[in-house]
Amino acid sequence: MKKIVFLTGAGMSVESGFKTFRGSDGLWENYPVEQVATHEGWLADPTLVTNFYNMLRRKLYAAQPNEGHRLVAQLQDQYDVTVVTQNVDNLHEKAGSKNVIHLHGELTKVCSSYDQFDPRYVQELDEEHCDVAPGTKAGDGSLLRPFIVFFGESVPMISPAIDEVQKADAFIIIGTSLNVYPAAGLVQYVRPQVPVYLIDPAPVPTSGYRKIQHIQKGASEGMRELMEIFKKQV
């Protein structure tokens, strides 16, 4: 079975009404990114940060996967599919994708603020109990913090993502500008001769990269076109 690896960014979830990354204005849901998505912001005002992610979590539970998410999941019927996402939402999983690597953390989870990757203290929040009261402690006595990779923090899931990309028979990038590292560097691990597709409505500079076929459309429309390309190849 051929292996397809996706790399998805904020543009994947735009049609679902869920913007999971900062725009060019440096704001995230009208909050300065430095305030709500950095370690310094967390230390300065953990209550503000906790309440911000409570708000985002409620918004996420109200969101639904779009056709693009569903078409990615549908490819599992014929291919070995891995999704590497920069998004902190769970819309790929909601759509049925089974193998999802979250580079930047998961909004539905909270963790220790001493060591966010200590599995003993990572908790999944369900829809009915998705708010965290400011001041709530993790099992190790530290404040519970969002299970989010803040700007400037290490991205440990990049290693398993590289392993998957190196085995890909096709690599598809959706809704990301290839400006955010280390995720943007994943394209360098695609084996020679493996086709690379980019689905994004905006012009994305791809010079300096290998040959990339740009489908200049949104996630759903672009995925429909990609499915047609794949059908012709079978």
PDB file of C-alpha atoms in Angstrom:
ATOM      1  CA  MET A   1       0.000   0.000   0.000  1.00  0.00           C
ATOM      2  CA  LYS A   2       1.410   3.386  -0.992  1.00  0.00           C
ATOM      3  CA  LYS A   3       2.097   5.895   1.754  1.00  0.00           C
ATOM      4  CA  ILE A   4       0.782   9.466   1.629  1.00  0.00           C
ATOM      5  CA  VAL A   5       1.951  12.063   4.134  1.00  0.00           C
ATOM      6  CA  PHE A   6       0.105  15.358   4.579  1.00  0.00           C
ATOM      7  CA  LEU A   7       1.477  18.506   6.189  1.00  0.00           C
ATOM      8  CA  THR A   8      -1.405  20.791   7.154  1.00  0.00           C
ATOM      9  CA  GLY A   9      -1.489  24.332   8.496  1.00  0.00           C
ATOM     10  CA  ALA A  10      -4.033  26.994   9.414  1.00  0.00           C
ATOM     11  CA  GLY A  11      -5.517  27.066   5.902  1.00  0.00           C
ATOM     12  CA  MET A  12      -6.782  23.514   6.453  1.00  0.00           C
ATOM     13  CA  SER A  13      -9.214  24.650   9.155  1.00  0.00           C
ATOM     14  CA  VAL A  14     -10.255  28.074   7.828  1.00  0.00           C
ATOM     15  CA  GLU A  15     -13.388  26.664   6.154  1.00  0.00           C
ATOM     16  CA  SER A  16     -14.387  25.183   9.517  1.00  0.00           C
ATOM     17  CA  GLY A  17     -14.291  28.657  11.045  1.00  0.00           C
ATOM     18  CA  PHE A  18     -11.356  27.735  13.209  1.00  0.00           C
ATOM     19  CA  LYS A  19      -8.161  29.715  12.790  1.00  0.00           C
ATOM     20  CA  THR A  20      -5.436  27.890  14.638  1.00  0.00           C
ATOM     21  CA  PHE A  21      -2.446  30.032  13.935  1.00  0.00           C
ATOM     22  CA  ARG A  22      -1.555  33.695  14.016  1.00  0.00           C
ATOM     23  CA  GLY A  23      -2.187  35.874  11.012  1.00  0.00           C
ATOM     24  CA  SER A  24       0.207  38.409   9.562  1.00  0.00           C
ATOM     25  CA  ASP A  25      -1.055  40.957  12.108  1.00  0.00           C
ATOM     26  CA  GLY A  26       0.582  39.039  14.976  1.00  0.00           C
ATOM     27  CA  LEU A  27      -2.785  38.547  16.657  1.00  0.00           C
ATOM     28  CA  TRP A  28      -4.550  35.324  17.573  1.00  0.00           C
ATOM     29  CA  GLU A  29      -8.289  35.849  18.077  1.00  0.00           C
ATOM     30  CA  ASN A  30      -7.508  39.548  18.732  1.00  0.00           C
ATOM     31  CA  TYR A  31      -4.903  38.778  21.404  1.00  0.00           C
ATOM     32  CA  PRO A  32      -1.213  39.581  20.877  1.00  0.00           C
ATOM     33  CA  VAL A  33       0.588  36.283  20.284  1.00  0.00           C
ATOM     34  CA  GLU A  34       3.268  37.256  22.827  1.00  0.00           C
ATOM     35  CA  GLN A  35       0.572  37.416  25.508  1.00  0.00           C
ATOM     36  CA  VAL A  36      -1.107  34.048  24.895  1.00  0.00           C
ATOM     37  CA  ALA A  37       1.364  31.820  23.028  1.00  0.00           C
ATOM     38  CA  THR A  38       4.768  32.308  24.647  1.00  0.00           C
ATOM     39  CA  HIS A  39       6.306  30.958  27.837  1.00  0.00           C
ATOM     40  CA  GLU A  40       6.877  34.557  28.977  1.00  0.00           C
ATOM     41  CA  GLY A  41       3.175  35.309  28.480  1.00  0.00           C
ATOM     42  CA  TRP A  42       2.248  32.227  30.522  1.00  0.00           C
ATOM     43  CA  LEU A  43       4.556  33.231  33.390  1.00  0.00           C
ATOM     44  CA  ALA A  44       3.294  36.825  33.328  1.00  0.00           C
ATOM     45  CA  ASP A  45      -0.415  35.984  33.474  1.00  0.00           C
ATOM     46  CA  PRO A  46      -1.355  32.290  33.657  1.00  0.00           C
ATOM     47  CA  THR A  47      -4.996  33.222  34.385  1.00  0.00           C
ATOM     48  CA  LEU A  48      -5.305  35.188  31.129  1.00  0.00           C
ATOM     49  CA  VAL A  49      -3.663  32.359  29.164  1.00  0.00           C
ATOM     50  CA  THR A  50      -5.833  29.672  30.807  1.00  0.00           C
ATOM     51  CA  ASN A  51      -9.003  31.633  30.042  1.00  0.00           C
ATOM     52  CA  PHE A  52      -7.890  32.289  26.454  1.00  0.00           C
ATOM     53  CA  TYR A  53      -7.484  28.569  25.768  1.00  0.00           C
ATOM     54  CA  ASN A  54     -10.784  27.819  27.536  1.00  0.00           C
ATOM     55  CA  MET A  55     -12.415  30.178  25.020  1.00  0.00           C
ATOM     56  CA  LEU A  56     -10.591  28.556  22.080  1.00  0.00           C
ATOM     57  CA  ARG A  57     -11.554  25.089  23.307  1.00  0.00           C
ATOM     58  CA  ARG A  58     -15.254  25.999  23.435  1.00  0.00           C
ATOM     59  CA  LYS A  59     -14.963  27.388  19.917  1.00  0.00           C
ATOM     60  CA  LEU A  60     -13.262  24.193  18.740  1.00  0.00           C
ATOM     61  CA  TYR A  61     -15.972  21.929  20.166  1.00  0.00           C
ATOM     62  CA  ALA A  62     -18.530  23.951  18.182  1.00  0.00           C
ATOM     63  CA  ALA A  63     -16.509  23.566  14.950  1.00  0.00           C
ATOM     64  CA  GLN A  64     -16.944  20.738  12.435  1.00  0.00           C
ATOM     65  CA  PRO A  65     -14.479  19.244   9.938  1.00  0.00           C
ATOM     66  CA  ASN A  66     -14.817  20.573   6.402  1.00  0.00           C
ATOM     67  CA  GLU A  67     -14.834  18.584   3.176  1.00  0.00           C
ATOM     68  CA  GLY A  68     -11.053  18.881   2.951  1.00  0.00           C
ATOM     69  CA  HIS A  69     -10.617  17.125   6.303  1.00  0.00           C
ATOM     70  CA  ARG A  70     -13.069  14.415   5.248  1.00  0.00           C
ATOM     71  CA  LEU A  71     -11.344  13.799   1.904  1.00  0.00           C
ATOM     72  CA  VAL A  72      -7.963  13.436   3.637  1.00  0.00           C
ATOM     73  CA  ALA A  73      -9.520  10.797   5.922  1.00  0.00           C
ATOM     74  CA  GLN A  74     -11.212   9.096   2.948  1.00  0.00           C
ATOM     75  CA  LEU A  75      -7.827   8.366   1.357  1.00  0.00           C
ATOM     76  CA  GLN A  76      -7.184   5.885   4.196  1.00  0.00           C
ATOM     77  CA  ASP A  77      -9.401   3.436   2.273  1.00  0.00           C
ATOM     78  CA  GLN A  78      -6.719   3.094  -0.423  1.00  0.00           C
ATOM     79  CA  TYR A  79      -3.480   4.389   1.093  1.00  0.00           C
ATOM     80  CA  ASP A  80      -1.408   4.360   4.253  1.00  0.00           C
ATOM     81  CA  VAL A  81      -2.048   7.973   5.348  1.00  0.00           C
ATOM     82  CA  THR A  82      -0.218  10.020   7.974  1.00  0.00           C
ATOM     83  CA  VAL A  83      -1.252  13.588   8.753  1.00  0.00           C
ATOM     84  CA  VAL A  84       1.388  15.895  10.218  1.00  0.00           C
ATOM     85  CA  THR A  85      -0.372  19.045  11.367  1.00  0.00           C
ATOM     86  CA  GLN A  86       0.748  22.402  12.696  1.00  0.00           C
ATOM     87  CA  ASN A  87      -2.811  22.941  13.923  1.00  0.00           C
ATOM     88  CA  VAL A  88      -3.804  22.450  17.547  1.00  0.00           C
ATOM     89  CA  ASP A  89      -7.409  21.545  16.669  1.00  0.00           C
ATOM     90  CA  ASN A  90      -8.722  17.978  16.485  1.00  0.00           C
ATOM     91  CA  LEU A  91     -10.669  18.388  13.219  1.00  0.00           C
ATOM     92  CA  HIS A  92      -8.584  15.762  11.387  1.00  0.00           C
ATOM     93  CA  GLU A  93      -9.474  13.236  14.086  1.00  0.00           C
ATOM     94  CA  LYS A  94     -13.136  14.329  14.044  1.00  0.00           C
ATOM     95  CA  ALA A  95     -13.165  13.665  10.288  1.00  0.00           C
ATOM     96  CA  GLY A  96     -11.825  10.135  10.869  1.00  0.00           C
ATOM     97  CA  SER A  97      -8.064  10.420  10.307  1.00  0.00           C
ATOM     98  CA  LYS A  98      -6.412   7.767  12.456  1.00  0.00           C
ATOM     99  CA  ASN A  99      -2.709   8.631  12.271  1.00  0.00           C
ATOM    100  CA  VAL A 100      -2.225  12.312  13.185  1.00  0.00           C
ATOM    101  CA  ILE A 101       1.016  13.862  14.462  1.00  0.00           C
ATOM    102  CA  HIS A 102       0.469  17.227  16.182  1.00  0.00           C
ATOM    103  CA  LEU A 103       3.646  19.303  15.934  1.00  0.00           C
ATOM    104  CA  HIS A 104       2.374  22.220  18.014  1.00  0.00           C
ATOM    105  CA  GLY A 105       0.344  20.419  20.660  1.00  0.00           C
ATOM    106  CA  GLU A 106      -3.357  19.733  21.141  1.00  0.00           C
ATOM    107  CA  LEU A 107      -5.967  22.179  22.325  1.00  0.00           C
ATOM    108  CA  THR A 108      -8.104  19.411  23.837  1.00  0.00           C
ATOM    109  CA  LYS A 109      -5.361  18.549  26.344  1.00  0.00           C
ATOM    110  CA  VAL A 110      -3.698  20.154  29.360  1.00  0.00           C
ATOM    111  CA  CYS A 111      -0.425  19.250  31.028  1.00  0.00           C
ATOM    112  CA  SER A 112       2.145  20.009  33.695  1.00  0.00           C
ATOM    113  CA  SER A 113       3.853  23.383  33.456  1.00  0.00           C
ATOM    114  CA  TYR A 114       7.070  21.822  34.779  1.00  0.00           C
ATOM    115  CA  ASP A 115       7.296  19.353  31.891  1.00  0.00           C
ATOM    116  CA  GLN A 116       4.468  19.495  29.361  1.00  0.00           C
ATOM    117  CA  PHE A 117       5.514  16.203  27.739  1.00  0.00           C
ATOM    118  CA  ASP A 118       5.445  14.118  30.932  1.00  0.00           C
ATOM    119  CA  PRO A 119       2.685  11.658  29.939  1.00  0.00           C
ATOM    120  CA  ARG A 120       1.664  11.107  33.564  1.00  0.00           C
ATOM    121  CA  TYR A 121       0.183  14.596  33.730  1.00  0.00           C
ATOM    122  CA  VAL A 122      -1.280  15.055  30.245  1.00  0.00           C
ATOM    123  CA  GLN A 123      -5.081  15.116  30.495  1.00  0.00           C
ATOM    124  CA  GLU A 124      -7.684  15.045  27.712  1.00  0.00           C
ATOM    125  CA  LEU A 125     -10.654  17.358  28.305  1.00  0.00           C
ATOM    126  CA  ASP A 126     -14.074  16.321  27.044  1.00  0.00           C
ATOM    127  CA  GLU A 127     -16.664  18.708  25.683  1.00  0.00           C
ATOM    128  CA  GLU A 128     -18.699  18.838  28.895  1.00  0.00           C
ATOM    129  CA  HIS A 129     -15.647  19.623  31.036  1.00  0.00           C
ATOM    130  CA  CYS A 130     -13.462  21.634  28.670  1.00  0.00           C
ATOM    131  CA  ASP A 131     -12.871  24.664  30.897  1.00  0.00           C
ATOM    132  CA  VAL A 132      -9.917  24.721  33.288  1.00  0.00           C
ATOM    133  CA  ALA A 133     -10.317  26.859  36.391  1.00  0.00           C
ATOM    134  CA  PRO A 134      -7.313  29.200  36.728  1.00  0.00           C
ATOM    135  CA  GLY A 135      -5.025  27.917  39.465  1.00  0.00           C
ATOM    136  CA  THR A 136      -5.848  24.232  38.887  1.00  0.00           C
ATOM    137  CA  LYS A 137      -2.818  22.053  39.611  1.00  0.00           C
ATOM    138  CA  ALA A 138      -1.394  19.086  37.729  1.00  0.00           C
ATOM    139  CA  GLY A 139      -0.471  15.875  39.567  1.00  0.00           C
ATOM    140  CA  ASP A 140       3.084  17.131  40.126  1.00  0.00           C
ATOM    141  CA  GLY A 141       1.907  20.289  41.908  1.00  0.00           C
ATOM    142  CA  SER A 142       2.553  22.666  39.008  1.00  0.00           C
ATOM    143  CA  LEU A 143      -0.151  24.764  37.356  1.00  0.00           C
ATOM    144  CA  LEU A 144      -2.074  22.966  34.630  1.00  0.00           C
ATOM    145  CA  ARG A 145      -1.173  24.638  31.357  1.00  0.00           C
ATOM    146  CA  PRO A 146      -2.446  24.177  27.804  1.00  0.00           C
ATOM    147  CA  PHE A 147      -0.774  21.270  25.986  1.00  0.00           C
ATOM    148  CA  ILE A 148       0.452  23.726  23.355  1.00  0.00           C
ATOM    149  CA  VAL A 149       3.972  24.261  22.048  1.00  0.00           C
ATOM    150  CA  PHE A 150       4.465  27.955  22.721  1.00  0.00           C
ATOM    151  CA  PHE A 151       6.651  30.059  20.429  1.00  0.00           C
ATOM    152  CA  GLY A 152      10.305  29.431  21.179  1.00  0.00           C
ATOM    153  CA  GLU A 153       9.706  26.015  22.783  1.00  0.00           C
ATOM    154  CA  SER A 154      11.107  22.800  21.357  1.00  0.00           C
ATOM    155  CA  VAL A 155       9.026  20.692  18.962  1.00  0.00           C
ATOM    156  CA  PRO A 156       9.735  17.078  19.960  1.00  0.00           C
ATOM    157  CA  MET A 157       7.170  15.618  17.544  1.00  0.00           C
ATOM    158  CA  ILE A 158       9.269  16.788  14.588  1.00  0.00           C
ATOM    159  CA  SER A 159      11.376  13.594  14.823  1.00  0.00           C
ATOM    160  CA  PRO A 160       8.495  11.131  14.277  1.00  0.00           C
ATOM    161  CA  ALA A 161       7.201  13.476  11.551  1.00  0.00           C
ATOM    162  CA  ILE A 162      10.559  13.289   9.728  1.00  0.00           C
ATOM    163  CA  ASP A 163      10.470   9.484   9.960  1.00  0.00           C
ATOM    164  CA  GLU A 164       7.046   9.421   8.268  1.00  0.00           C
ATOM    165  CA  VAL A 165       8.014  11.923   5.547  1.00  0.00           C
ATOM    166  CA  GLN A 166      11.094   9.885   4.623  1.00  0.00           C
ATOM    167  CA  LYS A 167       8.825   6.893   3.862  1.00  0.00           C
ATOM    168  CA  ALA A 168       6.254   8.861   1.812  1.00  0.00           C
ATOM    169  CA  ASP A 169       5.313   7.953  -1.767  1.00  0.00           C
ATOM    170  CA  ALA A 170       3.525  11.322  -2.064  1.00  0.00           C
ATOM    171  CA  PHE A 171       3.786  14.451   0.098  1.00  0.00           C
ATOM    172  CA  ILE A 172       0.914  16.930   0.205  1.00  0.00           C
ATOM    173  CA  ILE A 173       1.073  20.334   1.879  1.00  0.00           C
ATOM    174  CA  ILE A 174      -2.240  22.077   2.651  1.00  0.00           C
ATOM    175  CA  GLY A 175      -2.800  25.579   3.956  1.00  0.00           C
ATOM    176  CA  THR A 176       0.651  26.533   5.143  1.00  0.00           C
ATOM    177  CA  SER A 177       3.016  29.178   3.838  1.00  0.00           C
ATOM    178  CA  LEU A 178       6.179  27.078   4.348  1.00  0.00           C
ATOM    179  CA  ASN A 179       7.470  29.873   6.593  1.00  0.00           C
ATOM    180  CA  VAL A 180       7.032  28.175   9.973  1.00  0.00           C
ATOM    181  CA  TYR A 181       9.979  26.073  11.101  1.00  0.00           C
ATOM    182  CA  PRO A 182      10.730  23.336  11.832  1.00  0.00           C
ATOM    183  CA  ALA A 183       7.586  22.183   9.942  1.00  0.00           C
ATOM    184  CA  ALA A 184       8.573  23.921   6.695  1.00  0.00           C
ATOM    185  CA  GLY A 185      11.822  21.956   6.663  1.00  0.00           C
ATOM    186  CA  LEU A 186       9.958  18.641   6.351  1.00  0.00           C
ATOM    187  CA  VAL A 187       9.840  18.970   2.552  1.00  0.00           C
ATOM    188  CA  GLN A 188      13.627  18.514   2.541  1.00  0.00           C
ATOM    189  CA  TYR A 189      13.177  14.949   3.835  1.00  0.00           C
ATOM    190  CA  VAL A 190      10.979  13.838   0.929  1.00  0.00           C
ATOM    191  CA  ARG A 191      12.834  11.274  -1.172  1.00  0.00           C
ATOM    192  CA  PRO A 192      13.886  12.304  -4.699  1.00  0.00           C
ATOM    193  CA  GLN A 193      11.286  11.513  -7.392  1.00  0.00           C
ATOM    194  CA  VAL A 194       8.431  11.533  -4.836  1.00  0.00           C
ATOM    195  CA  PRO A 195       5.736  13.983  -6.004  1.00  0.00           C
ATOM    196  CA  VAL A 196       5.025  17.008  -3.818  1.00  0.00           C
ATOM    197  CA  TYR A 197       1.718  18.899  -4.028  1.00  0.00           C
ATOM    198  CA  LEU A 198       0.831  22.200  -2.379  1.00  0.00           C
ATOM    199  CA  ILE A 199      -2.817  23.187  -1.883  1.00  0.00           C
ATOM    200  CA  ASP A 200      -3.181  26.850  -0.972  1.00  0.00           C
ATOM    201  CA  PRO A 201      -5.204  29.667  -2.557  1.00  0.00           C
ATOM    202  CA  ALA A 202      -2.427  32.202  -2.052  1.00  0.00           C
ATOM    203  CA  PRO A 203       0.776  32.337  -4.069  1.00  0.00           C
ATOM    204  CA  VAL A 204       3.459  30.562  -2.051  1.00  0.00           C
ATOM    205  CA  PRO A 205       7.127  31.052  -2.964  1.00  0.00           C
ATOM    206  CA  THR A 206       8.502  27.572  -3.620  1.00  0.00           C
ATOM    207  CA  SER A 207      11.751  28.509  -5.324  1.00  0.00           C
ATOM    208  CA  GLY A 208      14.689  26.883  -3.607  1.00  0.00           C
ATOM    209  CA  TYR A 209      12.574  23.770  -3.087  1.00  0.00           C
ATOM    210  CA  ARG A 210      12.340  20.795  -5.392  1.00  0.00           C
ATOM    211  CA  LYS A 211       9.542  20.747  -7.969  1.00  0.00           C
ATOM    212  CA  ILE A 212       6.217  21.377  -6.222  1.00  0.00           C
ATOM    213  CA  GLN A 213       2.871  21.181  -8.020  1.00  0.00           C
ATOM    214  CA  HIS A 214       0.796  24.087  -6.692  1.00  0.00           C
ATOM    215  CA  ILE A 215      -2.995  23.672  -6.670  1.00  0.00           C
ATOM    216  CA  GLN A 216      -4.000  27.281  -6.007  1.00  0.00           C
ATOM    217  CA  LYS A 217      -7.296  26.592  -4.242  1.00  0.00           C
ATOM    218  CA  GLY A 218      -8.717  26.303  -0.726  1.00  0.00           C
ATOM    219  CA  ALA A 219      -8.485  23.066   1.240  1.00  0.00           C
ATOM    220  CA  SER A 220     -11.761  21.439   0.135  1.00  0.00           C
ATOM    221  CA  GLU A 221     -11.656  22.479  -3.514  1.00  0.00           C
ATOM    222  CA  GLY A 222      -7.964  21.642  -3.710  1.00  0.00           C
ATOM    223  CA  MET A 223      -8.493  18.196  -2.181  1.00  0.00           C
ATOM    224  CA  ARG A 224     -11.228  17.478  -4.733  1.00  0.00           C
ATOM    225  CA  GLU A 225      -8.757  18.295  -7.522  1.00  0.00           C
ATOM    226  CA  LEU A 226      -6.063  16.154  -5.908  1.00  0.00           C
ATOM    227  CA  MET A 227      -8.459  13.196  -5.651  1.00  0.00           C
ATOM    228  CA  GLU A 228      -9.043  13.474  -9.416  1.00  0.00           C
ATOM    229  CA  ILE A 229      -5.279  13.480 -10.032  1.00  0.00           C
ATOM    230  CA  PHE A 230      -4.902  10.356  -7.877  1.00  0.00           C
ATOM    231  CA  LYS A 231      -7.754   8.573  -9.686  1.00  0.00           C
ATOM    232  CA  LYS A 232      -5.975   9.050 -13.005  1.00  0.00           C
ATOM    233  CA  GLN A 233      -2.786   7.573 -11.553  1.00  0.00           C
ATOM    234  CA  VAL A 234      -4.409   4.351 -10.306  1.00  0.00           C
TER     235      VAL A 234
END
